[in-house]
Tab-separated table of N, CA and C in Angstrom:
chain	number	residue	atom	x	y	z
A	1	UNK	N	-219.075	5.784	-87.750
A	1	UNK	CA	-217.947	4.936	-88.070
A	1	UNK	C	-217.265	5.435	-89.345
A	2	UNK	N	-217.843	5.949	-90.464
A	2	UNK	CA	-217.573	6.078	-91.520
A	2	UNK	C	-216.745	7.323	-91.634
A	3	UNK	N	-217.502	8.727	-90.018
A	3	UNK	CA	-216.198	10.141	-89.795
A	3	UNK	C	-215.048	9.533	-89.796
A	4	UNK	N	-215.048	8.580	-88.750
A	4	UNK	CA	-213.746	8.394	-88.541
A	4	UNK	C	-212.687	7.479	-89.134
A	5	UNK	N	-213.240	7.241	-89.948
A	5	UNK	CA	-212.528	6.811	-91.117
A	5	UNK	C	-212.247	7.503	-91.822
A	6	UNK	N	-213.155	8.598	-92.232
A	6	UNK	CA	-212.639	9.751	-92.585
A	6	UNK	C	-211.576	10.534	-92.633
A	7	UNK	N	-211.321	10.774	-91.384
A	7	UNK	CA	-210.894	11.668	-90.214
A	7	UNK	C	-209.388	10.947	-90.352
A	8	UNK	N	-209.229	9.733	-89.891
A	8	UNK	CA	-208.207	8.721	-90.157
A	8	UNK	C	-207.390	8.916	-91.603
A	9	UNK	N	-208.148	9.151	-92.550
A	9	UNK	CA	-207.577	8.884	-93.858
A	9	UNK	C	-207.233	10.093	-94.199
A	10	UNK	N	-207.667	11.381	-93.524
A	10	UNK	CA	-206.825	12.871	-93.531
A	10	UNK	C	-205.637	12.841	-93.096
A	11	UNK	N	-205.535	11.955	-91.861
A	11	UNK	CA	-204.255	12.322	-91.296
A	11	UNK	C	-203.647	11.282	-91.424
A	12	UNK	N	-203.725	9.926	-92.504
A	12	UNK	CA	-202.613	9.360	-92.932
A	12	UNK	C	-201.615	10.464	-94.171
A	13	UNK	N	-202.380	11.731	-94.204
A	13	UNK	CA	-201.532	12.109	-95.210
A	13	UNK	C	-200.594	12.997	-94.863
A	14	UNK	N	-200.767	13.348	-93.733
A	14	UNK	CA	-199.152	14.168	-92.755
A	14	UNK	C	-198.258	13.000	-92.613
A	15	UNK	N	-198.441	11.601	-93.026
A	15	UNK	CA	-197.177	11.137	-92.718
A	15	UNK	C	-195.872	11.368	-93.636
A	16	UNK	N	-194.867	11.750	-92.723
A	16	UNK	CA	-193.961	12.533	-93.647
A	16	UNK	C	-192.509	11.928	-93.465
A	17	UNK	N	-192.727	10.160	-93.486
A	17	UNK	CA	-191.278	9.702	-93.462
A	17	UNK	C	-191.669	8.364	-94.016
A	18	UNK	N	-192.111	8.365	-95.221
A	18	UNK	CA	-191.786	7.254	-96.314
A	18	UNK	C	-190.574	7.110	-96.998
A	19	UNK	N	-190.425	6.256	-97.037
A	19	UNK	CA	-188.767	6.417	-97.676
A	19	UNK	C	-188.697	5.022	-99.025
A	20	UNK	N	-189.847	4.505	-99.302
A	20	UNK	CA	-190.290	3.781	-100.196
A	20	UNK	C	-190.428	4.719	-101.702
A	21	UNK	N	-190.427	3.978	-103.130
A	21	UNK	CA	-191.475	4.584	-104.107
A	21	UNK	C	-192.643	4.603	-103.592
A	22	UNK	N	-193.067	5.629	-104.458
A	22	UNK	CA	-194.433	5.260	-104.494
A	22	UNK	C	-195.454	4.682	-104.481
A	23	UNK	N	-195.120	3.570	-105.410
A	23	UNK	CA	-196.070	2.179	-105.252
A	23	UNK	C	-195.939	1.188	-104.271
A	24	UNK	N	-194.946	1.668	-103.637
A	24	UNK	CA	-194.537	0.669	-102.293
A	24	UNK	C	-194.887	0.811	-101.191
A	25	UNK	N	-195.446	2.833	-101.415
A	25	UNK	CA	-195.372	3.597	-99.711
A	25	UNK	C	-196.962	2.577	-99.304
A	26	UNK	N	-197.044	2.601	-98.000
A	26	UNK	CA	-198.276	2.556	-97.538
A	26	UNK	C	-198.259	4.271	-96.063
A	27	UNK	N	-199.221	4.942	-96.731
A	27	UNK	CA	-199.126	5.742	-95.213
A	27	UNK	C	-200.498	4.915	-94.549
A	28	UNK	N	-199.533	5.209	-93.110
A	28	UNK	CA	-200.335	4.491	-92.160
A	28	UNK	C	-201.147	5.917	-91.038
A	29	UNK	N	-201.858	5.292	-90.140
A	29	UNK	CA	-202.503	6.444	-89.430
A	29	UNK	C	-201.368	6.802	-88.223
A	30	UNK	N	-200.872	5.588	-87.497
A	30	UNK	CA	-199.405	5.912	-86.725
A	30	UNK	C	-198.518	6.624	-87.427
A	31	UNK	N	-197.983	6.167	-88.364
A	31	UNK	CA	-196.711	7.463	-88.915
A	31	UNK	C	-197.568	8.825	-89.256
A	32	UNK	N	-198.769	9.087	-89.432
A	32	UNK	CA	-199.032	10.647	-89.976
A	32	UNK	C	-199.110	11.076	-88.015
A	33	UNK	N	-199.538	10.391	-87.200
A	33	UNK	CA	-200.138	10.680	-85.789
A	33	UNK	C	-198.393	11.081	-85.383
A	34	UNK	N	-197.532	10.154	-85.477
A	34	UNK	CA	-196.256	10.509	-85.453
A	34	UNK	C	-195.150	11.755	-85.590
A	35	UNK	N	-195.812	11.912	-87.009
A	35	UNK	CA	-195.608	13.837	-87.676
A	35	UNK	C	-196.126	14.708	-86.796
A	36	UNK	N	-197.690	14.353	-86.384
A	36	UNK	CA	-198.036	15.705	-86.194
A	36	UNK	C	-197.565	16.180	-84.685
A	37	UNK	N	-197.077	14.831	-83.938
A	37	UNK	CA	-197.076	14.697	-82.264
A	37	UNK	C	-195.622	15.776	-82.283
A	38	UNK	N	-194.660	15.184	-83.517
A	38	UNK	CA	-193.322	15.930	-84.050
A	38	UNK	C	-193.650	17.480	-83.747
A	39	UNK	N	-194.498	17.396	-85.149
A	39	UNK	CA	-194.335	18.844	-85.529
A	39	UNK	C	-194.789	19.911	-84.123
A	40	UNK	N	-195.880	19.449	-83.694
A	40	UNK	CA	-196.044	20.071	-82.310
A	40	UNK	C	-195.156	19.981	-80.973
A	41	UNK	N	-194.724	19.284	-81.208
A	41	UNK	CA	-193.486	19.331	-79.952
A	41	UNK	C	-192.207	19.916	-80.534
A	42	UNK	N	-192.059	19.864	-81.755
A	42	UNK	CA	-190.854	21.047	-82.753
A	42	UNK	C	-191.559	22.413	-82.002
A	43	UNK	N	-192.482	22.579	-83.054
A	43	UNK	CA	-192.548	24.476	-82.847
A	43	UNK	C	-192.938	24.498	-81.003
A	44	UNK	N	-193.412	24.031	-79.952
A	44	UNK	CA	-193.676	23.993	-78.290
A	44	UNK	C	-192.054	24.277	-78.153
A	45	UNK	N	-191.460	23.571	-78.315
A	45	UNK	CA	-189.855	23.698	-78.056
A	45	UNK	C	-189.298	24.621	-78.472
A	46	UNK	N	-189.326	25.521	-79.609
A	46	UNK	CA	-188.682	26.218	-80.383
A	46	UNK	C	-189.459	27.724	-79.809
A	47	UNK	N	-190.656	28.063	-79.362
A	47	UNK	CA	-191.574	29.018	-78.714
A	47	UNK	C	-190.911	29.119	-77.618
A	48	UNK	N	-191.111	27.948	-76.978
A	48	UNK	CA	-190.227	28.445	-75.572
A	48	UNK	C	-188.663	28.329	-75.386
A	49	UNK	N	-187.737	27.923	-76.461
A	49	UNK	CA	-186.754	28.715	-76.463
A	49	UNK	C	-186.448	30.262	-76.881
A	50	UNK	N	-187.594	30.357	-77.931
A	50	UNK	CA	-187.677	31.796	-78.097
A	50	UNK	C	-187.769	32.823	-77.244
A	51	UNK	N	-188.956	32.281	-76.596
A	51	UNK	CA	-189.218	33.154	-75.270
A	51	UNK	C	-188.075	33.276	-74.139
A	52	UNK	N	-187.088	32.225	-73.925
A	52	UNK	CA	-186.009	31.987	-72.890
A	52	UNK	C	-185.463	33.047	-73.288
A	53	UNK	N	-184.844	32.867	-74.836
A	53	UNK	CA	-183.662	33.855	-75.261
A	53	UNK	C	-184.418	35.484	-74.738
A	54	UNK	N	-185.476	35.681	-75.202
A	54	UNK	CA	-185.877	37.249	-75.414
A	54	UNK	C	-186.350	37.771	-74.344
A	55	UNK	N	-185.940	37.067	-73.411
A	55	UNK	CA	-186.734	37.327	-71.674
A	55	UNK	C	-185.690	36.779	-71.070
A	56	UNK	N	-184.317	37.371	-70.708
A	56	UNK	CA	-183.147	36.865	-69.842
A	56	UNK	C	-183.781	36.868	-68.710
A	57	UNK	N	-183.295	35.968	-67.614
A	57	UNK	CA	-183.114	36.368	-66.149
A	57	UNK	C	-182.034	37.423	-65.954
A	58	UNK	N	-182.735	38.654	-65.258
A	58	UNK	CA	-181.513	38.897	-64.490
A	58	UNK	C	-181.679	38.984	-63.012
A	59	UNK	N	-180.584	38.944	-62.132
A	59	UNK	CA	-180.328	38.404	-61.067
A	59	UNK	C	-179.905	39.593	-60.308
A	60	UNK	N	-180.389	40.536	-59.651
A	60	UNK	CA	-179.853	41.345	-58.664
A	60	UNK	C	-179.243	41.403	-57.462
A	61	UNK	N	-177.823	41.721	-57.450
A	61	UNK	CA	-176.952	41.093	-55.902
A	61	UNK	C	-176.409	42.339	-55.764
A	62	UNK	N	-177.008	42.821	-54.235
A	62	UNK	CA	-175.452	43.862	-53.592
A	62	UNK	C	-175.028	43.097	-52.288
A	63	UNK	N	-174.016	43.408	-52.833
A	63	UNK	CA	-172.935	43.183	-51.417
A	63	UNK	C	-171.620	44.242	-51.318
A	64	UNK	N	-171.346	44.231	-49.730
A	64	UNK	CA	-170.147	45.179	-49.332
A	64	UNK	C	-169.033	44.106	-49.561
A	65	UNK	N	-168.031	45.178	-50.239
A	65	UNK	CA	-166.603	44.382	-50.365
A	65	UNK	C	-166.233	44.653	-49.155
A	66	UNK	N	-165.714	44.024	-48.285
A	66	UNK	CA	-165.069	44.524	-46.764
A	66	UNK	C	-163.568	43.882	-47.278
A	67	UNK	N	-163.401	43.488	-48.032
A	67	UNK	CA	-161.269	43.105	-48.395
A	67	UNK	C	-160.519	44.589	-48.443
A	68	UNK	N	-161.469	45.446	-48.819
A	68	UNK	CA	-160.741	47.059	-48.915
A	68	UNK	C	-160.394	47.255	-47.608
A	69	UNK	N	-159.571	48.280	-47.265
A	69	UNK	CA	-159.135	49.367	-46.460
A	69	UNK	C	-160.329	50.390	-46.219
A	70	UNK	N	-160.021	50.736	-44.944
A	70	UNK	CA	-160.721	51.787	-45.057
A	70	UNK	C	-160.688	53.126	-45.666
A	71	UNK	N	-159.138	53.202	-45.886
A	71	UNK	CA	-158.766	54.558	-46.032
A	71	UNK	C	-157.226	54.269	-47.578
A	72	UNK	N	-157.066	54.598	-47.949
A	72	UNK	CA	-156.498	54.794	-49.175
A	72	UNK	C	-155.362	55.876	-49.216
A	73	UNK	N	-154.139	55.074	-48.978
A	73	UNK	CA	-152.699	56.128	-48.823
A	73	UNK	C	-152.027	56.714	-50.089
A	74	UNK	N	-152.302	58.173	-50.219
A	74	UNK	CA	-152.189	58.524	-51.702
A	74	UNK	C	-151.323	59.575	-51.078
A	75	UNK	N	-149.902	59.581	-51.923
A	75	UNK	CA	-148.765	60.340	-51.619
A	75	UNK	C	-148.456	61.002	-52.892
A	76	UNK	N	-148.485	62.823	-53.236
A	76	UNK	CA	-148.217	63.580	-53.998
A	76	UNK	C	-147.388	64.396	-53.986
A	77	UNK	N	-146.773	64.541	-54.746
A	77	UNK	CA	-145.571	65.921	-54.527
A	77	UNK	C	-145.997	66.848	-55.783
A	78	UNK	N	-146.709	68.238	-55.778
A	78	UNK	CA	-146.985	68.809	-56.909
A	78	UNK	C	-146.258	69.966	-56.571
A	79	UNK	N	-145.972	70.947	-57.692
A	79	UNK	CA	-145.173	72.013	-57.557
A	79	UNK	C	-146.037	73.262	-58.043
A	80	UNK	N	-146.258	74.342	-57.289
A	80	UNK	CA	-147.686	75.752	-58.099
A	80	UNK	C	-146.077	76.515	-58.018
A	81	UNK	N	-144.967	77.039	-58.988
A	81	UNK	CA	-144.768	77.764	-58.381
A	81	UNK	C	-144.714	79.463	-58.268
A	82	UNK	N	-146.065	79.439	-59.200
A	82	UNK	CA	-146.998	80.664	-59.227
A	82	UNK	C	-147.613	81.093	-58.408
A	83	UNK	N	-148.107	80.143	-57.631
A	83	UNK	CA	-149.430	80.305	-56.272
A	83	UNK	C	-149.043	80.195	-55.325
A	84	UNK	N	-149.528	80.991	-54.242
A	84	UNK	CA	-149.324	81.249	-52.910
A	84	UNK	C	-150.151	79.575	-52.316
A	85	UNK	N	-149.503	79.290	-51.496
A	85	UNK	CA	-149.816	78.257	-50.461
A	85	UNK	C	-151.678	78.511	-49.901
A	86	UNK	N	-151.759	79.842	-49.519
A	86	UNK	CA	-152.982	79.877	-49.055
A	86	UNK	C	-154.450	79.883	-49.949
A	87	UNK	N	-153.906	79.293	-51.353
A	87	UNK	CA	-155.006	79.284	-52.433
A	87	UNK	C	-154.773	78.048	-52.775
A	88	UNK	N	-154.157	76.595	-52.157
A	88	UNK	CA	-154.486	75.091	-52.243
A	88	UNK	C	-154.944	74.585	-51.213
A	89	UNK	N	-155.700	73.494	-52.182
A	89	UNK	CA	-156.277	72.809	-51.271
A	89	UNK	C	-156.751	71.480	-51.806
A	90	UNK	N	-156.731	70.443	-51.497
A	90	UNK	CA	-156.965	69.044	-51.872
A	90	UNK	C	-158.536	68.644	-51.697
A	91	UNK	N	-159.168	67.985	-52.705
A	91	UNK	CA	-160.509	67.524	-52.986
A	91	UNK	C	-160.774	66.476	-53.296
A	92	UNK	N	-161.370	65.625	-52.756
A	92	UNK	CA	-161.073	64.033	-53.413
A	92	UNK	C	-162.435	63.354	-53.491
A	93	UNK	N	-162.784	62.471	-54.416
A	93	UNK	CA	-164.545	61.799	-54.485
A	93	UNK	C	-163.603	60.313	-54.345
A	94	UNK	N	-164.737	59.422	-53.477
A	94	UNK	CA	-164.976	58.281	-54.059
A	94	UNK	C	-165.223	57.437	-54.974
A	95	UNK	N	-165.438	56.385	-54.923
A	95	UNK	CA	-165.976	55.172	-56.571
A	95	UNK	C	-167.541	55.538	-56.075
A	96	UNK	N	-168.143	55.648	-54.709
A	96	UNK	CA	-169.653	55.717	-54.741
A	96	UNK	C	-170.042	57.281	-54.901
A	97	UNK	N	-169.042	58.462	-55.684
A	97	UNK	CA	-169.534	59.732	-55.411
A	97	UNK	C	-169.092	60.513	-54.368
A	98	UNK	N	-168.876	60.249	-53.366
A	98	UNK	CA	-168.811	60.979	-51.904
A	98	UNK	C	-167.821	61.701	-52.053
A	99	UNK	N	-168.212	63.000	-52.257
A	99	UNK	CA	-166.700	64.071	-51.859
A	99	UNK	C	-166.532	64.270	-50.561
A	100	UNK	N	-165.103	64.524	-50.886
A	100	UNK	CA	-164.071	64.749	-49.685
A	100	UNK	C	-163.497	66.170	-50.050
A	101	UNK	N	-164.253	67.182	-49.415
A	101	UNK	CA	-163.807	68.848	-49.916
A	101	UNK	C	-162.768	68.919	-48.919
A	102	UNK	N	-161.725	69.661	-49.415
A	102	UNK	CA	-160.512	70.142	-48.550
A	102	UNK	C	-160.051	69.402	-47.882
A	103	UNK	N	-159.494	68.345	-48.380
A	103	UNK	CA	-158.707	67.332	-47.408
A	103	UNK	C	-157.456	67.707	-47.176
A	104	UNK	N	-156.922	67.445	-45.697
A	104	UNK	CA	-155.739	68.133	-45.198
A	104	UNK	C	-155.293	67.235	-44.539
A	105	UNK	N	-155.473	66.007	-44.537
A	105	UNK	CA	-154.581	64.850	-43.364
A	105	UNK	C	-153.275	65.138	-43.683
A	106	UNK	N	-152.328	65.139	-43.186
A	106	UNK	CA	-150.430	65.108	-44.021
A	106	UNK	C	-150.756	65.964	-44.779
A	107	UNK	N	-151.242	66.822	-45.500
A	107	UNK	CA	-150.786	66.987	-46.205
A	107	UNK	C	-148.932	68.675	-46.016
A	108	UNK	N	-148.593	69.128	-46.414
A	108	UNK	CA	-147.278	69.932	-45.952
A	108	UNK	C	-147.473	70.633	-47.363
A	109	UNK	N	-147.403	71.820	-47.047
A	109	UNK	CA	-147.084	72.759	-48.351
A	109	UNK	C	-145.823	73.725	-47.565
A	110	UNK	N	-144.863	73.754	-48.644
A	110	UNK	CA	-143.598	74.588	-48.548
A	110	UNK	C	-143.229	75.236	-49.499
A	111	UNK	N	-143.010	76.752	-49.213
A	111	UNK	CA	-143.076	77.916	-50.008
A	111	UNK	C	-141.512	77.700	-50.655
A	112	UNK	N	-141.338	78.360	-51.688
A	112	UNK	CA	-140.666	78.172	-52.831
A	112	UNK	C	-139.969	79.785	-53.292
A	113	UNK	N	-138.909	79.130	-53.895
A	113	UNK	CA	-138.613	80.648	-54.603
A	113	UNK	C	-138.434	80.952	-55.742
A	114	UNK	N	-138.014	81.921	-56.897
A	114	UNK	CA	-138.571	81.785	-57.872
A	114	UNK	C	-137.670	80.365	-58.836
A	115	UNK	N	-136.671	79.936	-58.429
A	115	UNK	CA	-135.824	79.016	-58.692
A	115	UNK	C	-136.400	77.423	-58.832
A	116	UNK	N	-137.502	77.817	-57.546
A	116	UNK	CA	-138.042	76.428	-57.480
A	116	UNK	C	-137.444	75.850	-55.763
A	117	UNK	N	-136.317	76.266	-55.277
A	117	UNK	CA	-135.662	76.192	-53.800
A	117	UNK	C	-136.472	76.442	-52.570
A	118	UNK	N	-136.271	75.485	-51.552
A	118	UNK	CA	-137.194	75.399	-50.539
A	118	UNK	C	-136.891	76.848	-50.100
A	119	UNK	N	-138.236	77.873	-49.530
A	119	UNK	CA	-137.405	79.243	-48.584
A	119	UNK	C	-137.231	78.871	-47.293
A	120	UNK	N	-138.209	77.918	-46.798
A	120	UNK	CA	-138.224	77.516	-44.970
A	120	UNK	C	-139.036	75.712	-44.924
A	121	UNK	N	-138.719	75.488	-44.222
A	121	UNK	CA	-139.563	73.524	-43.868
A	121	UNK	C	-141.008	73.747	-43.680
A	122	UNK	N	-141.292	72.386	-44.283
A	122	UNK	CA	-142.878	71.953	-44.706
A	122	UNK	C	-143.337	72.589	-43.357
A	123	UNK	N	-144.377	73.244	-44.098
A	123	UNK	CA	-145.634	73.674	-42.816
A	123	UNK	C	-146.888	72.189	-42.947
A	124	UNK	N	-147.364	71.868	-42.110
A	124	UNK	CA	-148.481	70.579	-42.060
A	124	UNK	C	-149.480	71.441	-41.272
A	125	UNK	N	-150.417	71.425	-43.109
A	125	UNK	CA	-151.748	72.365	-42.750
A	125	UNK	C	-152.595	71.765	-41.538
């Protein structure tokens, strides 16, 4: 009987919300039991927000955009008029990488003179 009276009179002294003088406070064994229920549910709360912040979820999603086109209408007019016709040729990559070596859909190359003047109509390689 006498531990726990003991024991009792330790932990009237975590009580940590007197708001009396001194000669007025009484700590009781509820207000120190009060503190400590606090203080442990402070730092439990504050651990596992810690842990939330420093350990994000992240969330992994693929999906196909199907709103695109399949195909992508890209219209150029460039002028070599140094280079012979039979030394171009069009090369194109995708957003995922994928080359497209020597692409020739439409495309028309027409020889030139030194002026810059058509000599004869688009050939369509």
């Amino acid at each position: 009987m006498f531990e726990s009276y003991k024991i009792a009179e330790h932990i009237r002294k975590f009580d940590a919300y007197p708001k009396t003088l001194e000669d007025f406070r009484v700590k009781t064994f509820s207000g120190a039991a009060i503190t400590i229920v606090s203080a442990v549910v402070i730092v439990l709360l504050f651990i596992s927000e810690l842990n939330y912040y420093l350990a994000p979820e992240v969330t992994e999603e693929l999906f196909v955009d199907v709103s695109r086109s399949e195909k992508l209408r890209i219209n150029i007019d460039v002028t070599f008029p140094k280079l012979c016709c039979e030394f171009l040729s069009v090369d194109a990559m995708d957003v995922s990488g994928e080359q497209q070596i020597n692409v020739d859909h439409n495309i028309y190359k027409r020889r030139l003179d030194e002026a810059g003047r058509p000599l004869e109509k688009p050939e369509k390689e």
